[in-house]
């Protein structure tokens, strides 16, 4: 039973994504030495239309990690890495050079799991997880994402 909106109604802000990185993560350090990593993850949906033609749509999701998770993302993720990413959706307001308000929506990560062994991503290199943490089952993923 779901009640209508009230002040004490439970709420949930959770995002789960499985996809590939479009570029290496950009890791920076704030003046207090806190790490932050920014990157985009591609998720591709494939289907056949009514005429039987294969269709495809790719969504790009901005992700940000902070602290130790940001450092781990910078060390183990690379362009083409397949991963599971979990966090919450957040929108940041900022102003462009002309003073116009702009908005950026991103996923603030709480969890990152590598879904491939080191060196098995399409771009190879640092795409593995040597930490010994458990990995979820990968399923049958198609690897022909164009990047």
mmCIF file of C-alpha atoms in Angstrom:
data_model
loop_
_atom_site.group_PDB
_atom_site.id
_atom_site.type_symbol
_atom_site.label_atom_id
_atom_site.label_comp_id
_atom_site.label_asym_id
_atom_site.label_seq_id
_atom_site.Cartn_x
_atom_site.Cartn_y
_atom_site.Cartn_z
ATOM 1 C CA UNK A 1 0.000 0.000 0.000
ATOM 2 C CA UNK A 2 1.459 3.322 -1.100
ATOM 3 C CA UNK A 3 0.197 6.462 0.571
ATOM 4 C CA UNK A 4 -0.010 9.835 -1.081
ATOM 5 C CA UNK A 5 2.768 12.389 -0.503
ATOM 6 C CA UNK A 6 3.140 13.439 3.103
ATOM 7 C CA UNK A 7 5.947 15.001 5.093
ATOM 8 C CA UNK A 8 6.966 11.680 6.659
ATOM 9 C CA UNK A 9 6.487 9.472 3.581
ATOM 10 C CA UNK A 10 9.569 7.377 2.750
ATOM 11 C CA UNK A 11 11.553 8.571 -0.259
ATOM 12 C CA UNK A 12 14.253 6.960 -2.339
ATOM 13 C CA UNK A 13 16.960 8.426 -4.561
ATOM 14 C CA UNK A 14 18.947 5.498 -5.965
ATOM 15 C CA UNK A 15 20.500 4.965 -9.389
ATOM 16 C CA UNK A 16 22.049 1.726 -10.671
ATOM 17 C CA UNK A 17 23.955 1.658 -13.948
ATOM 18 C CA UNK A 18 25.904 -0.960 -15.849
ATOM 19 C CA UNK A 19 27.881 0.488 -18.720
ATOM 20 C CA UNK A 20 31.212 1.433 -20.242
ATOM 21 C CA UNK A 21 33.302 4.534 -19.641
ATOM 22 C CA UNK A 22 33.572 6.943 -22.564
ATOM 23 C CA UNK A 23 36.969 8.256 -21.424
ATOM 24 C CA UNK A 24 39.441 7.836 -18.588
ATOM 25 C CA UNK A 25 38.200 9.320 -15.293
ATOM 26 C CA UNK A 26 39.365 12.859 -14.525
ATOM 27 C CA UNK A 27 40.730 12.808 -10.972
ATOM 28 C CA UNK A 28 41.412 16.076 -9.149
ATOM 29 C CA UNK A 29 42.270 16.987 -5.596
ATOM 30 C CA UNK A 30 40.641 19.823 -3.674
ATOM 31 C CA UNK A 31 42.747 22.135 -1.472
ATOM 32 C CA UNK A 32 41.935 19.930 1.554
ATOM 33 C CA UNK A 33 43.396 16.930 -0.405
ATOM 34 C CA UNK A 34 39.969 15.311 -0.995
ATOM 35 C CA UNK A 35 39.920 13.418 -4.287
ATOM 36 C CA UNK A 36 37.108 13.751 -6.809
ATOM 37 C CA UNK A 37 36.703 11.712 -10.009
ATOM 38 C CA UNK A 38 34.426 12.616 -12.899
ATOM 39 C CA UNK A 39 33.555 10.420 -15.869
ATOM 40 C CA UNK A 40 30.701 9.446 -18.159
ATOM 41 C CA UNK A 41 29.184 5.986 -18.542
ATOM 42 C CA UNK A 42 27.417 4.820 -21.709
ATOM 43 C CA UNK A 43 24.407 2.541 -21.465
ATOM 44 C CA UNK A 44 23.037 1.159 -24.725
ATOM 45 C CA UNK A 45 19.533 -0.165 -25.314
ATOM 46 C CA UNK A 46 18.917 -2.370 -28.372
ATOM 47 C CA UNK A 47 15.600 -3.500 -29.822
ATOM 48 C CA UNK A 48 13.889 -4.407 -33.079
ATOM 49 C CA UNK A 49 11.226 -2.103 -34.471
ATOM 50 C CA UNK A 50 7.923 -3.253 -36.029
ATOM 51 C CA UNK A 51 9.684 -3.787 -39.374
ATOM 52 C CA UNK A 52 12.274 -6.031 -37.711
ATOM 53 C CA UNK A 53 15.115 -3.523 -38.070
ATOM 54 C CA UNK A 54 17.695 -3.383 -35.281
ATOM 55 C CA UNK A 55 17.561 -0.075 -33.395
ATOM 56 C CA UNK A 56 19.915 1.309 -30.773
ATOM 57 C CA UNK A 57 19.962 4.224 -28.330
ATOM 58 C CA UNK A 58 22.879 5.173 -26.096
ATOM 59 C CA UNK A 59 22.460 7.285 -22.975
ATOM 60 C CA UNK A 60 25.467 9.031 -21.428
ATOM 61 C CA UNK A 61 25.379 9.338 -17.643
ATOM 62 C CA UNK A 62 27.656 11.744 -15.746
ATOM 63 C CA UNK A 63 29.171 10.200 -12.622
ATOM 64 C CA UNK A 64 31.162 11.711 -9.772
ATOM 65 C CA UNK A 65 32.981 9.933 -6.951
ATOM 66 C CA UNK A 66 34.577 11.432 -3.856
ATOM 67 C CA UNK A 67 37.355 10.478 -1.432
ATOM 68 C CA UNK A 68 38.786 6.956 -1.499
ATOM 69 C CA UNK A 69 36.220 5.810 -4.086
ATOM 70 C CA UNK A 70 37.422 8.582 -6.423
ATOM 71 C CA UNK A 71 41.027 7.413 -6.029
ATOM 72 C CA UNK A 72 40.003 3.792 -6.738
ATOM 73 C CA UNK A 73 38.054 4.887 -9.838
ATOM 74 C CA UNK A 74 41.110 6.787 -11.077
ATOM 75 C CA UNK A 75 43.380 3.802 -10.508
ATOM 76 C CA UNK A 76 41.199 0.975 -11.877
ATOM 77 C CA UNK A 77 38.877 2.535 -14.471
ATOM 78 C CA UNK A 78 39.812 3.486 -18.017
ATOM 79 C CA UNK A 79 38.068 4.311 -21.275
ATOM 80 C CA UNK A 80 35.985 1.276 -22.255
ATOM 81 C CA UNK A 81 35.902 -0.269 -18.759
ATOM 82 C CA UNK A 82 32.685 -2.140 -18.006
ATOM 83 C CA UNK A 83 31.364 -1.475 -14.539
ATOM 84 C CA UNK A 84 28.442 -1.416 -12.142
ATOM 85 C CA UNK A 85 27.829 2.009 -10.622
ATOM 86 C CA UNK A 86 25.405 2.859 -7.827
ATOM 87 C CA UNK A 87 24.608 6.144 -6.174
ATOM 88 C CA UNK A 88 22.109 8.957 -5.989
ATOM 89 C CA UNK A 89 20.961 11.482 -8.543
ATOM 90 C CA UNK A 90 21.927 15.097 -7.881
ATOM 91 C CA UNK A 91 21.550 18.307 -9.852
ATOM 92 C CA UNK A 92 24.035 21.156 -9.580
ATOM 93 C CA UNK A 93 23.187 24.741 -10.534
ATOM 94 C CA UNK A 94 25.896 26.943 -12.055
ATOM 95 C CA UNK A 95 26.247 30.040 -14.218
ATOM 96 C CA UNK A 96 27.802 30.210 -17.659
ATOM 97 C CA UNK A 97 30.071 33.049 -18.880
ATOM 98 C CA UNK A 98 27.027 35.189 -19.768
ATOM 99 C CA UNK A 99 25.513 34.781 -16.277
ATOM 100 C CA UNK A 100 22.780 32.366 -17.374
ATOM 101 C CA UNK A 101 21.729 29.672 -14.929
ATOM 102 C CA UNK A 102 22.687 26.154 -16.086
ATOM 103 C CA UNK A 103 22.051 22.772 -14.524
ATOM 104 C CA UNK A 104 24.043 19.547 -14.562
ATOM 105 C CA UNK A 105 22.539 16.258 -13.418
ATOM 106 C CA UNK A 106 24.908 13.507 -12.323
ATOM 107 C CA UNK A 107 25.098 10.362 -10.220
ATOM 108 C CA UNK A 108 27.034 10.777 -6.976
ATOM 109 C CA UNK A 109 28.555 7.319 -6.577
ATOM 110 C CA UNK A 110 28.479 5.224 -3.437
ATOM 111 C CA UNK A 111 29.451 1.920 -5.097
ATOM 112 C CA UNK A 112 31.648 0.930 -8.038
ATOM 113 C CA UNK A 113 32.298 -2.659 -9.120
ATOM 114 C CA UNK A 114 34.452 -3.776 -12.021
ATOM 115 C CA UNK A 115 32.711 -6.305 -14.261
ATOM 116 C CA UNK A 116 35.848 -7.422 -16.129
ATOM 117 C CA UNK A 117 39.223 -8.742 -15.140
ATOM 118 C CA UNK A 118 42.226 -6.468 -15.490
ATOM 119 C CA UNK A 119 43.274 -5.985 -19.101
ATOM 120 C CA UNK A 120 40.092 -7.392 -20.694
ATOM 121 C CA UNK A 121 38.325 -4.153 -21.619
ATOM 122 C CA UNK A 122 38.251 -3.119 -25.287
ATOM 123 C CA UNK A 123 41.008 -0.570 -24.589
ATOM 124 C CA UNK A 124 42.913 -2.842 -22.146
ATOM 125 C CA UNK A 125 45.218 -1.252 -19.603
ATOM 126 C CA UNK A 126 43.874 -0.531 -16.118
ATOM 127 C CA UNK A 127 40.388 -2.004 -16.430
ATOM 128 C CA UNK A 128 40.530 -4.602 -13.678
ATOM 129 C CA UNK A 129 39.882 -4.924 -9.991
ATOM 130 C CA UNK A 130 42.755 -6.341 -7.957
ATOM 131 C CA UNK A 131 41.048 -5.602 -4.656
ATOM 132 C CA UNK A 132 39.459 -9.044 -4.306
ATOM 133 C CA UNK A 133 35.997 -7.517 -3.855
ATOM 134 C CA UNK A 134 33.103 -9.636 -5.129
ATOM 135 C CA UNK A 135 31.790 -8.919 -8.601
ATOM 136 C CA UNK A 136 28.166 -9.258 -9.652
ATOM 137 C CA UNK A 137 27.374 -11.616 -12.528
ATOM 138 C CA UNK A 138 27.953 -9.869 -15.844
ATOM 139 C CA UNK A 139 25.266 -11.546 -17.917
ATOM 140 C CA UNK A 140 25.517 -11.586 -21.702
ATOM 141 C CA UNK A 141 26.649 -8.110 -22.711
ATOM 142 C CA UNK A 142 27.272 -7.030 -26.288
ATOM 143 C CA UNK A 143 30.672 -5.334 -26.584
ATOM 144 C CA UNK A 144 30.295 -3.342 -29.782
ATOM 145 C CA UNK A 145 29.839 0.099 -28.209
ATOM 146 C CA UNK A 146 31.521 2.575 -30.587
ATOM 147 C CA UNK A 147 34.394 4.152 -28.617
#
